[in-house]
Coordinates of C-alpha atoms (C1' of nucleotides) in Angstrom, one line a residue:
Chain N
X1 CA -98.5 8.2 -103.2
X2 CA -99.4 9.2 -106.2
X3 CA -101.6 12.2 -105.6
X4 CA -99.7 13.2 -102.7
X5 CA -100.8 16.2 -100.9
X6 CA -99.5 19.6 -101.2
X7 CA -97.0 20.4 -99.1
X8 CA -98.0 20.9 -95.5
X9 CA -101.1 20.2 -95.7
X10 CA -103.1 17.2 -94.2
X11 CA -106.1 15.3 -94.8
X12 CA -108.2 14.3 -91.9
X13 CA -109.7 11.4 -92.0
X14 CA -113.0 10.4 -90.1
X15 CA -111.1 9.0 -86.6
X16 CA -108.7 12.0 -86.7
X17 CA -111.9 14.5 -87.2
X18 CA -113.3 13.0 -84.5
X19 CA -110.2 14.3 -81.8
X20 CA -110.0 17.7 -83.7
X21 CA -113.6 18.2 -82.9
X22 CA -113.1 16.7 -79.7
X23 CA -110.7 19.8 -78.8
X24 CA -112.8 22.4 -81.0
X25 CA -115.8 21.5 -79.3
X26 CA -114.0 22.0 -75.5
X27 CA -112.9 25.3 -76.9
X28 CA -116.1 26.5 -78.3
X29 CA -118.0 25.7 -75.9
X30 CA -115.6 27.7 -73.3
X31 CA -115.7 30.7 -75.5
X32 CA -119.7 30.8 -75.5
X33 CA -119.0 30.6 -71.8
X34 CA -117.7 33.4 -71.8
X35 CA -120.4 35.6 -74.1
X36 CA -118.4 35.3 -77.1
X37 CA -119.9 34.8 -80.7
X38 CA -119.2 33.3 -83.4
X39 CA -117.7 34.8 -86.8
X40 CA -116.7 33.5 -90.1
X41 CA -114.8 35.2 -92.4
X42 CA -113.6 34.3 -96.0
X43 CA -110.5 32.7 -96.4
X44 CA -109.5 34.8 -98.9
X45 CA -109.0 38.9 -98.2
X46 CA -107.7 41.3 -100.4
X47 CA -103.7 41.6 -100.5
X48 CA -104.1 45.2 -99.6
X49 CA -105.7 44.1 -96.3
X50 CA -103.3 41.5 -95.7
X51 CA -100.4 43.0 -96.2
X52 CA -98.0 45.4 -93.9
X53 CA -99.9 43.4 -90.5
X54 CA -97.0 40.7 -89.7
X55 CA -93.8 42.6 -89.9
X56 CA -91.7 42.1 -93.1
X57 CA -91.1 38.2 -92.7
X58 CA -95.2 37.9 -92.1
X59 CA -95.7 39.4 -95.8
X60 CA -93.4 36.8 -97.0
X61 CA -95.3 34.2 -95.8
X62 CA -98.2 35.5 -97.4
X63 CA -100.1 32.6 -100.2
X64 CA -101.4 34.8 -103.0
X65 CA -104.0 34.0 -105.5
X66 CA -103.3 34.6 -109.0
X67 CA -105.9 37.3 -110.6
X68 CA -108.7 35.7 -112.9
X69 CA -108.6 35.9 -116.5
X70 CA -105.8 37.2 -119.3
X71 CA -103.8 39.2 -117.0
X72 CA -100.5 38.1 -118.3
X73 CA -101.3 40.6 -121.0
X74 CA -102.1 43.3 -118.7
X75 CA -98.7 43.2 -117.4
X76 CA -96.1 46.2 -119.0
X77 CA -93.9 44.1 -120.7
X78 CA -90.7 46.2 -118.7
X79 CA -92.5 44.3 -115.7
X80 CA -92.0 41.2 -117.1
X81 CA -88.3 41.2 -118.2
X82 CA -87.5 42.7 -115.0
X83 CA -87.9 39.2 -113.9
X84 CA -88.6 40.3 -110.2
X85 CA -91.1 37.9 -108.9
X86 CA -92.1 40.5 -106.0
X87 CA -92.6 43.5 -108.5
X88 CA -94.3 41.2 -111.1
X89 CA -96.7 39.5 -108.3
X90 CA -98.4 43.2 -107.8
X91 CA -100.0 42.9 -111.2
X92 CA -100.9 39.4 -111.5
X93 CA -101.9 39.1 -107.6
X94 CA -104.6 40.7 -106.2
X95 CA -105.9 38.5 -103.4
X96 CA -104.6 35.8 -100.7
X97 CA -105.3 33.6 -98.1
X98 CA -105.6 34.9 -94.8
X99 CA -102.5 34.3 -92.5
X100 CA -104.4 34.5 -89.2
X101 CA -107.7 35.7 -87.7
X102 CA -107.3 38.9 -86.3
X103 CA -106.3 41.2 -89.0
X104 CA -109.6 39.7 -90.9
X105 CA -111.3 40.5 -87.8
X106 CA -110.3 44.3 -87.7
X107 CA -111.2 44.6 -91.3
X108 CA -114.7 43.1 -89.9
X109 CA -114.9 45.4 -87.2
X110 CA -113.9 48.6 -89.1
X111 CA -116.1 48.2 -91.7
X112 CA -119.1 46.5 -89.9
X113 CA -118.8 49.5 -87.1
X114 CA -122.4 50.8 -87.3
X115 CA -123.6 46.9 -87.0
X116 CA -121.8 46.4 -84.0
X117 CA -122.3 46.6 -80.2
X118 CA -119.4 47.1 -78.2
X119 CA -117.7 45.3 -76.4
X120 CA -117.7 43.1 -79.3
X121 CA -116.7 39.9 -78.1
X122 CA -116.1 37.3 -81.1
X123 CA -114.7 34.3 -81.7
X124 CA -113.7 32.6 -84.6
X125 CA -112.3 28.8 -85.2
X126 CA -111.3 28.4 -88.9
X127 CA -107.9 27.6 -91.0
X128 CA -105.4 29.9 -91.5
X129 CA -102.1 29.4 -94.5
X130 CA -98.7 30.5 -94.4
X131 CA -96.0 29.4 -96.8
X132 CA -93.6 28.6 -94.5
X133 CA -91.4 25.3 -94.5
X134 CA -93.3 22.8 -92.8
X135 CA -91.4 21.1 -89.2
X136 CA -92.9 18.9 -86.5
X137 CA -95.9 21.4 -85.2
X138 CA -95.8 23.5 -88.2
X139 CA -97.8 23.4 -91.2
X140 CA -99.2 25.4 -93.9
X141 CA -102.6 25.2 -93.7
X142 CA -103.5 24.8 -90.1
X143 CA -106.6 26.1 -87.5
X144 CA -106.3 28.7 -84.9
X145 CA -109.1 29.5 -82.5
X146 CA -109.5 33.3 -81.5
X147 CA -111.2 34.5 -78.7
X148 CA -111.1 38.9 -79.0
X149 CA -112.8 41.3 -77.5
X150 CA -112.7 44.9 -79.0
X151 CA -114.0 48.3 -77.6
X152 CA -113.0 47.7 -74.2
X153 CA -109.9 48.9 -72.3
X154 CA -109.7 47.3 -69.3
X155 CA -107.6 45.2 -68.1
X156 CA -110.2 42.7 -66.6
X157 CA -110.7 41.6 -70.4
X158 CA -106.9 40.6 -70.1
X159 CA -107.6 38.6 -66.8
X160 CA -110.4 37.1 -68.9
X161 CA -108.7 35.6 -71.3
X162 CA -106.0 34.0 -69.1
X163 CA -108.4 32.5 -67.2
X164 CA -110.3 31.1 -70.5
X165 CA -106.4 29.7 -71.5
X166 CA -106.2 28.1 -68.1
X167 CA -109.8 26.4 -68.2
X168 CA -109.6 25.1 -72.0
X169 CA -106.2 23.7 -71.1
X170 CA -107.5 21.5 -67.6
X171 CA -110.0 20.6 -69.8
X172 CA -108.0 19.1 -72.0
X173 CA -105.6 17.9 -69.5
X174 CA -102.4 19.5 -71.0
X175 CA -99.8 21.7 -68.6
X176 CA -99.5 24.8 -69.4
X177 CA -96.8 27.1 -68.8
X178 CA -98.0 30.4 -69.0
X179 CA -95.5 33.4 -70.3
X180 CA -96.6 37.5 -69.3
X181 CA -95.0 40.1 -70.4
X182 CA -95.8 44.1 -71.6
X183 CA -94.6 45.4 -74.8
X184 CA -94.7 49.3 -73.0
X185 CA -91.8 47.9 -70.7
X186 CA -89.7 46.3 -74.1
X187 CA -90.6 50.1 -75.7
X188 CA -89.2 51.2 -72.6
X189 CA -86.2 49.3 -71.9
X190 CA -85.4 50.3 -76.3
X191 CA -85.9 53.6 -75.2
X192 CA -83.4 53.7 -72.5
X193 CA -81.0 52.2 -74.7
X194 CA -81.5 54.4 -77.2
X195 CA -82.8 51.7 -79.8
X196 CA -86.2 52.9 -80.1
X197 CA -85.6 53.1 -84.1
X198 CA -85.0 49.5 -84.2
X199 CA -87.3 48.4 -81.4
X200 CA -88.7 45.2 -84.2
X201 CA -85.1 44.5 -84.8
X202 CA -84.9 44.5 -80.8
X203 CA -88.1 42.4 -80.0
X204 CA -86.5 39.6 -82.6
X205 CA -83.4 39.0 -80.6
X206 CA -85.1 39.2 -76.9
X207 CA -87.5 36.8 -77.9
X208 CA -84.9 34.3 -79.3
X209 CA -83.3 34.5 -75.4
X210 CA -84.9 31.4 -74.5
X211 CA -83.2 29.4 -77.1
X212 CA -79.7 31.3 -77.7
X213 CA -78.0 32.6 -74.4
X214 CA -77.0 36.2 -73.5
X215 CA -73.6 35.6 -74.3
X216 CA -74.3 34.1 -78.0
X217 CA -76.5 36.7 -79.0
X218 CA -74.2 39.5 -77.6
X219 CA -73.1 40.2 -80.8
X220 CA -76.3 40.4 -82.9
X221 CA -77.2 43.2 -79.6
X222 CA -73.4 44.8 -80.6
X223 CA -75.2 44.8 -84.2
X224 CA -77.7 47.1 -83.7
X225 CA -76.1 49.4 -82.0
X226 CA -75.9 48.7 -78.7
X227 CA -72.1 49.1 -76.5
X228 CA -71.1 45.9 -74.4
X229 CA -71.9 48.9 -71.2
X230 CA -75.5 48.7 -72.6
X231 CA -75.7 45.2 -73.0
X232 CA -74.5 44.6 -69.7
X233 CA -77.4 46.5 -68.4
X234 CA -80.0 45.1 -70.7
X235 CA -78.5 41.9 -69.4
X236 CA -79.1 43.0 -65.8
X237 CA -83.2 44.2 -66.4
X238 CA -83.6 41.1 -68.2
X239 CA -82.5 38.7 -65.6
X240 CA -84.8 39.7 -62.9
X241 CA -86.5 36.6 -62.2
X242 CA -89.5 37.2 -59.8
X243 CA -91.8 40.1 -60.5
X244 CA -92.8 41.7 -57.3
X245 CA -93.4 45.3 -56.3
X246 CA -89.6 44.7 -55.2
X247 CA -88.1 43.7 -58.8
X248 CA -90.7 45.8 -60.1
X249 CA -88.9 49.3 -58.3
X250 CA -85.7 47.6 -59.3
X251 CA -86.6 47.2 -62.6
X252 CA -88.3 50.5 -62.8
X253 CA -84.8 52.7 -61.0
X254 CA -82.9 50.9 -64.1
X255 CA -84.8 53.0 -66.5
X256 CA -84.8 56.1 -65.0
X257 CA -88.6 55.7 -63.7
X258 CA -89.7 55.7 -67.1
X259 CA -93.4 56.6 -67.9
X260 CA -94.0 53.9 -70.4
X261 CA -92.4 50.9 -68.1
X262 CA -94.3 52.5 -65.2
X263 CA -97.5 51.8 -67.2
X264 CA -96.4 48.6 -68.1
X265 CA -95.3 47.0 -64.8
X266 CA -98.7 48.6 -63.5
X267 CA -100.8 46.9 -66.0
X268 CA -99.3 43.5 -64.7
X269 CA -99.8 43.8 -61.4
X270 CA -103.2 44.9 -62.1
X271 CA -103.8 41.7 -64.2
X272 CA -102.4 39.5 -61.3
X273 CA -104.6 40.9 -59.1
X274 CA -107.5 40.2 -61.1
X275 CA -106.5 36.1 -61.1
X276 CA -105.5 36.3 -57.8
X277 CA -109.5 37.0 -56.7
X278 CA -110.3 33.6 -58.1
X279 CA -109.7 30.8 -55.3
X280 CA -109.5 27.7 -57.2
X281 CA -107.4 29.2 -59.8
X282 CA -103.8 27.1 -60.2
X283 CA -102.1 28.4 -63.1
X284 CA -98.4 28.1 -64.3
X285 CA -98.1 31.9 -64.8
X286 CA -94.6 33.8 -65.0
X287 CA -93.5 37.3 -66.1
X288 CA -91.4 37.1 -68.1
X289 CA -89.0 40.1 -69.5
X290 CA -87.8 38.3 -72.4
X291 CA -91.1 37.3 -74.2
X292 CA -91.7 39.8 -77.2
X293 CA -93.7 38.1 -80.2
X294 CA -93.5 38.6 -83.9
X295 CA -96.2 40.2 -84.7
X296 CA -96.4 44.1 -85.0
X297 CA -99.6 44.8 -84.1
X298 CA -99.1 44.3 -80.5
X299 CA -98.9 47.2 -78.5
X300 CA -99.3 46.1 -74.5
X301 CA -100.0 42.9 -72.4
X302 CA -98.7 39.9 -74.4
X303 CA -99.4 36.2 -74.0
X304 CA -97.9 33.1 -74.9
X305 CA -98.7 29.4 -73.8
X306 CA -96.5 26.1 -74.3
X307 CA -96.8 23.0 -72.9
X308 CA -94.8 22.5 -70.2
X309 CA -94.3 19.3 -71.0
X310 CA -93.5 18.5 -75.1
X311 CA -91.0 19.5 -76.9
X312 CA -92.8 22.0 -79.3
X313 CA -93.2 25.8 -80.0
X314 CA -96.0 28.0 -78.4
X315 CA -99.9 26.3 -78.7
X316 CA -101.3 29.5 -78.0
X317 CA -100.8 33.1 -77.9
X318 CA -102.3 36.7 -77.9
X319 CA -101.5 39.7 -76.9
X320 CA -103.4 43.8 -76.8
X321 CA -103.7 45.6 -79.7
X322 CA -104.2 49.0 -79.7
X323 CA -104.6 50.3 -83.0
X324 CA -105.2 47.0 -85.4
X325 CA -108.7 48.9 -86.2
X326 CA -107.2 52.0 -86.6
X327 CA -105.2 50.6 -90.0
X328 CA -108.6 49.9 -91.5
X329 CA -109.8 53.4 -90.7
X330 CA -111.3 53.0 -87.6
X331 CA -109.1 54.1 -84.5
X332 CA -109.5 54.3 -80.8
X333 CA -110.8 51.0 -80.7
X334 CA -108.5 48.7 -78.7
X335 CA -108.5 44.9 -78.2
X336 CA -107.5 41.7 -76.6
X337 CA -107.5 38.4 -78.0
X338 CA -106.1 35.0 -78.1
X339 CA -105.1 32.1 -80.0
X340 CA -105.4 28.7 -79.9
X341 CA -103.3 26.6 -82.5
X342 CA -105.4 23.4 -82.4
X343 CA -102.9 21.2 -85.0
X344 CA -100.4 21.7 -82.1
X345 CA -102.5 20.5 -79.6
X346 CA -103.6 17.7 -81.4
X347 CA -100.2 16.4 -82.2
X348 CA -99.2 17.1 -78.1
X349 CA -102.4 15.5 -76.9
X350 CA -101.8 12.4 -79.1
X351 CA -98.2 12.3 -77.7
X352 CA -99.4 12.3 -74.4
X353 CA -102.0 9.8 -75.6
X354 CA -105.0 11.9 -74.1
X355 CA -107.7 10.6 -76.9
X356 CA -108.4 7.2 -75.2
X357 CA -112.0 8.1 -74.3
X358 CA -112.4 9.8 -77.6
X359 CA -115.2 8.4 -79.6
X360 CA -114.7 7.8 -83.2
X361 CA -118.5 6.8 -84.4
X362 CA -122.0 7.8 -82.6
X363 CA -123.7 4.9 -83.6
X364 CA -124.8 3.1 -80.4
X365 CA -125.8 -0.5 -82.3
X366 CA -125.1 -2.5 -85.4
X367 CA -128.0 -4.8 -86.2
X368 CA -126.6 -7.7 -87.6
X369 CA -128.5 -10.9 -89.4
X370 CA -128.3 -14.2 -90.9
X371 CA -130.0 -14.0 -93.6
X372 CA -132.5 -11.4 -96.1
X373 CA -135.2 -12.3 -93.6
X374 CA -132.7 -10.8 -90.1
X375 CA -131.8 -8.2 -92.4
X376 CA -135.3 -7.1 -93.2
X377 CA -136.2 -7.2 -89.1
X378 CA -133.6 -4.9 -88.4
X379 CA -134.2 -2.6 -91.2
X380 CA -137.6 -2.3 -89.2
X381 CA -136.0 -2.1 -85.8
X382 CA -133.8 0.4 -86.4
X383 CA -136.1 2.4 -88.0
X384 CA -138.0 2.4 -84.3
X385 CA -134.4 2.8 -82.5
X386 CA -133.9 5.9 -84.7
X387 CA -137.3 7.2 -84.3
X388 CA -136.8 7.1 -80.4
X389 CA -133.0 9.2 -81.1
X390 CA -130.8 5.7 -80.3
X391 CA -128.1 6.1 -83.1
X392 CA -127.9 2.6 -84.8
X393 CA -126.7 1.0 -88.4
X394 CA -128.0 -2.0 -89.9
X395 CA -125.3 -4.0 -91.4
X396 CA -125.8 -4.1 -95.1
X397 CA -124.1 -6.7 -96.6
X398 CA -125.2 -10.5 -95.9
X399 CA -121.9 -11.7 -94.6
X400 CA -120.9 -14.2 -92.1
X401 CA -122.1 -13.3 -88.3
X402 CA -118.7 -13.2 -87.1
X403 CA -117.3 -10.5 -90.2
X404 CA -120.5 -8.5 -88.8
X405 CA -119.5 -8.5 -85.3
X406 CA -115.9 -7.4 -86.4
X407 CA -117.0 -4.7 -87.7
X408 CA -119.0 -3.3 -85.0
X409 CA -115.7 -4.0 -82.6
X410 CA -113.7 -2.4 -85.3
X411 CA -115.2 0.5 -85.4
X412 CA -115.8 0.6 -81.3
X413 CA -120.1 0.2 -81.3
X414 CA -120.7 -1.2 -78.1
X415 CA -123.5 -3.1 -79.1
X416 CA -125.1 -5.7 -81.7
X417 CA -128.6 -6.6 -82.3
X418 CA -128.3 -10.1 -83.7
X419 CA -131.3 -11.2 -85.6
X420 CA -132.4 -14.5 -87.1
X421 CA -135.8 -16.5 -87.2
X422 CA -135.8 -17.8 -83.4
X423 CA -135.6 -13.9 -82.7
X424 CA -138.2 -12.8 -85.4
X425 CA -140.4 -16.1 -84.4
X426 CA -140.3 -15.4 -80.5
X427 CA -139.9 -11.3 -80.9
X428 CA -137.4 -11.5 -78.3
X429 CA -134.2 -9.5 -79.6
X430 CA -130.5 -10.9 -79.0
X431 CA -128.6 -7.9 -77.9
X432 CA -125.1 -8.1 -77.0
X433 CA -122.5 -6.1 -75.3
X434 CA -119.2 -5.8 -77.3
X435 CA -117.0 -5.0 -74.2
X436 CA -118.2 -7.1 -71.4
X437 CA -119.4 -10.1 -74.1
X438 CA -122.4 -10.8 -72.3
X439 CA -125.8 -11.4 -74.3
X440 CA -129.3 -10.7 -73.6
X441 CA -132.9 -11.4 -74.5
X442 CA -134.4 -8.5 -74.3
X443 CA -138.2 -8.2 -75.2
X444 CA -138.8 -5.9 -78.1
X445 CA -141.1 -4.0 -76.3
X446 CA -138.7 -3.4 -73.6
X447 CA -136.0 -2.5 -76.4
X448 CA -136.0 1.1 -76.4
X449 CA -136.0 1.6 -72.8
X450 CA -133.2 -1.2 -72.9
X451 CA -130.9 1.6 -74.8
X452 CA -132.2 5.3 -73.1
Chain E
rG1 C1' -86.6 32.2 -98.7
rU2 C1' -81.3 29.4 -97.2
rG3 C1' -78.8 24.7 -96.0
rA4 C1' -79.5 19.5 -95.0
rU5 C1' -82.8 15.0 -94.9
rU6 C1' -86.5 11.3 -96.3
rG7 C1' -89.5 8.1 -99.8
rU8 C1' -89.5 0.0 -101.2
rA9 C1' -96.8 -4.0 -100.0
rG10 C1' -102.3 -0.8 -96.3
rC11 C1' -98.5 0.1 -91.8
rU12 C1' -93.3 -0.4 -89.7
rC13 C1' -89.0 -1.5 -92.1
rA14 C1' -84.8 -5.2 -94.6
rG15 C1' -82.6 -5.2 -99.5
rU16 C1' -74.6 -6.6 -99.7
rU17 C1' -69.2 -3.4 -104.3
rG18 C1' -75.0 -2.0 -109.5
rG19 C1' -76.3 -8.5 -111.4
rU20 C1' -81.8 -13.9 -112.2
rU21 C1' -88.3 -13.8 -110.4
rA22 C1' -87.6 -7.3 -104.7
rG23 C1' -88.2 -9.7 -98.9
rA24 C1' -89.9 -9.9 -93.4
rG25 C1' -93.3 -8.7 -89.4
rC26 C1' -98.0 -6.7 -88.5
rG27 C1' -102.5 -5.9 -91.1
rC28 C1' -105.8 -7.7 -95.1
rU29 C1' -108.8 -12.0 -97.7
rU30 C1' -110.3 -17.1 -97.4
rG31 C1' -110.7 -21.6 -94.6
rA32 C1' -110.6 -24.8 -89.9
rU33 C1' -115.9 -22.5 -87.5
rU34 C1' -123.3 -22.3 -92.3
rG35 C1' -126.0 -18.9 -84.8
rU36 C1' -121.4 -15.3 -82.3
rG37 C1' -115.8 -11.1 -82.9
rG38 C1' -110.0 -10.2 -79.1
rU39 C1' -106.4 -16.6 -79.1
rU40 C1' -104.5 -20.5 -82.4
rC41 C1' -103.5 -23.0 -87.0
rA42 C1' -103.4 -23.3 -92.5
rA43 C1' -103.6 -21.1 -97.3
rG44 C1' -103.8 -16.7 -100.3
rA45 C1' -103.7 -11.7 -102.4
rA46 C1' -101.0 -7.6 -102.6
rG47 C1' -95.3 -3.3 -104.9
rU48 C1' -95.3 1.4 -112.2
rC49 C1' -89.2 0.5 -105.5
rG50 C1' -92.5 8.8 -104.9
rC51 C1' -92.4 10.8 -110.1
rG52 C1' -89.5 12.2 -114.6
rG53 C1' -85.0 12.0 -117.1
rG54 C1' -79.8 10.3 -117.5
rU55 C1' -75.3 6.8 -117.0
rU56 C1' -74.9 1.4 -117.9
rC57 C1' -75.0 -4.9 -121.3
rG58 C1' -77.9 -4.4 -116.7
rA59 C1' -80.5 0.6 -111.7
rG60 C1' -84.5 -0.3 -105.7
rU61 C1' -79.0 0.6 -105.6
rC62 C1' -75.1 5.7 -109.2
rC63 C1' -76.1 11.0 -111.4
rC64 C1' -79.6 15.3 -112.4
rG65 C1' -84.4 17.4 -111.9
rU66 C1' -89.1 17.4 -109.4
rC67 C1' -92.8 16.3 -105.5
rU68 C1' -93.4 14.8 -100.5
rU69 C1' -91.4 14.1 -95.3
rU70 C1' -88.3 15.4 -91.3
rC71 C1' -84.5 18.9 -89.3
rA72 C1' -81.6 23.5 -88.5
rC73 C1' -82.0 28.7 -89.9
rC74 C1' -86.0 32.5 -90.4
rC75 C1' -90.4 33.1 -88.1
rC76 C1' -94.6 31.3 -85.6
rA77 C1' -100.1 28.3 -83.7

RNA sequence: GUGAUUGUAGCUCAGUUGGUUAGAGCGCUUGAUUGUGGUUCAAGAAGUCGCGGGUUCGAGUCCCGUCUUUCACCCCA
């Protein structure tokens, strides 16, 4: 430990690769399913574009870069002694690491508009940083993988990506639980409260309802301004626990028929509707009231997906955004996207021990020998192996047969090619099977046919 | 950012009120076995006790700082 590595941050090595592309390449390859394409972006953006997107604790969070060059000296020395590392960081600081992949993705969009054919469906799988204190499923460098589509109102794009959530998930084999709400029913329920100036403040406690009770949090509610009358009735919207057209009118009488909610509550019905078309379609999804999300961009539908069985935060979330573009200088242009967090998955799917069939190597065969002469063979054999696409090593080193065939087993090759002179003489190979230990003469002509 | 917590061999962990040369299991290397790996047996190698400073005749053990881990806030993938 003497180069340990900076805090929150991980390396991966080869057999831990091997499951995180495992679950990037299930994703991926879902998202091109579903006509989405791929984008890159830098990991660094300028602060200015960063900045003002997450809500006050997000900009916290922000890693910046320190500027190139002197510019220590640049700085007014009044600056300095003020000794306010905020108001200093402005000067010295241009530039940070990106803290997800949809604000770089609106800067794409805006500037890139003449480029781009809408609906622009992208996706994007590459690491995000935030300097926050690393936990179990939390880390400071760490992968999401967006799916967004932008230019496009309707609400089939929502039904979309909830049914992308559900299929990456079976395929990984981890239950979901799937949480709905609508952030035009929250602006509502604010509104009727008369808390609309602190709706962010409001979002924060609703969303910690599933961890703190009503009853706990009653005070932070009395904090901003609401009287116990009011957060009786907030209390009484809240707990409406199936969302039919029944709750729904229920729901809707409670705030005075309010346009906003209205619009909300119809936008989920009209997203349920859409799922409900598709027969084979078994999803763990529930509305509910009490889901609100950090970040401030959102502005209708929101999404968030746990595993319904670990004992972790959200794996993946998303949300509408109606104005995200609009920042950048290029408004109208709404969109819908998720997030996968593939760290959190990875630590959930080793938990559940889902890996076992993962592979950790593609070679198919280590040739092994006895001697220069076996060693020689093989380096002509595999030569013809590779040729005909069979993925094979030859063992380099001249070490005992049995150090050779550890290695192979090590390292989970199914198969050895053992070569020595009765096998050079006769140009019959030994080939065994690592798993079911049985050996083979197989002809060498036969060989590649043996392995296809 | 606030308050806790962790660190001893490659891994998991012992290590007494501060007291000789810091231990165990697993793993690793070698041999039993010079044409065949999952068992067995035998032998062996391996640690600046996270790092830096301090107290002490003496520190793995006590104190301070720092890095890392985990946890609760905060927030989130």
């Amino acid at each position: 430990m003497k180069y340990p590595n900076v805090k929150g941050t991980r390396d991966f090595a080869p057999d831990i690769l091997a499951k995180r592309k495992y679950i990037l390449n299930i994703i991926e390859s879902v998202f091109k399913k579903y006509g989405f394409l791929a984008l890159e972006t830098p990991a660094l953006e300028q602060l200015d574009t960063l900045t003002g997107k997450y809500g006050d604790e997000g900009d916290k969070l922000l890693f910046k870069v320190l500027n190139s060059g002197d510019f220590a000296s640049k700085v007014d020395d009044n600056i300095w002694s003020s000794k306010q590392s905020e108001n200093i960081a402005k000067f010295i600081s241009e530039k940070g690491l990106r803290y997800d992949l949809t604000v770089p993705l609106a800067r794409f969009v805006a500037t890139n508009r003449n480029d781009i054919t809408f609906p622009f469906k992208r996706y994007q799988m590459q690491p995000v940083w935030r300097a926050d204190r690393p936990q179990r499923g939390r880390y400071r460098e760490f992968w999401q993988c967006d799916a967004d589509i932008l230019g496009s109102n309707t609400l089939i794009n929502e039904a979309e990506i909830l049914t992308i959530a559900v299929e990456i998930f079976k395929k990984l084999n981890i239950p979901i639980q799937i949480s709905l709400n609508n952030r035009k029913i929250l602006e509502a329920i604010a509104e009727k409260l008369g808390i609309s100036e602190k709706f962010n403040l409001f979002t924060v406690l609703i969303d910690k309802l599933d961890k703190i009770n009503f009853v706990d949090l009653s005070k932070d509610f009395e904090n901003i301004g609401l009287s116990k009358d009011k957060i009786a009735e907030l209390s009484k919207i809240l707990s409406t626990q199936y969302f039919n057209k029944e709750s729904i009118n229920i729901i809707l009488e409670s705030l005075n028929n309010n346009a906003n909610a209205q619009k909300g509550c119809d936008e989920l019905l009209e997203i349920l509707s859409f799922i409900s078309l598709i027969e084979k379609f078994d999803a763990n999804i529930k509305i509910d009231l009490s889901l609100a999300r950090g970040l401030d961009y959102y502005t209708g539908c929101i999404i968030e997906i746990k595993c319904s069985t670990a004992k972790m935060g959200s794996i993946a979330g998303g949300g509408r955004y109606d104005n995200l573009t609009g920042v950048f200088g290029l408004p109208g242009v709404s969109g819908i996207g998720i997030s996968f967090g593939i760290d959190r998955i990875y630590d959930i799917m080793e938990e559940m021990q889902l890996f076992n069939d993962v592979k950790t190597t593609d070679t198919k065969i280590v040739l092994c020998q006895f001697d220069k002469k076996g060693q020689l063979y093989n380096f002509k054999i595999a030569a013809m192996l590779r040729e005909n696409g069979i993925s094979c090593e030859v063992y380099p080193d001249l070490k005992k047969i049995n150090k050779q065939l550890e290695y192979a087993e090590k390292k989970g090759i199914e198969y050895v090619i053992i070569s020595g002179e009765e096998e050079i003489n006769s140009q019959i190979l030994s080939v065994k099977n690592l798993k079911s230990r049985i050996q083979e003469k197989i002809d060498v002509k036969n060989i590649i046919s043996y392995f296809k």
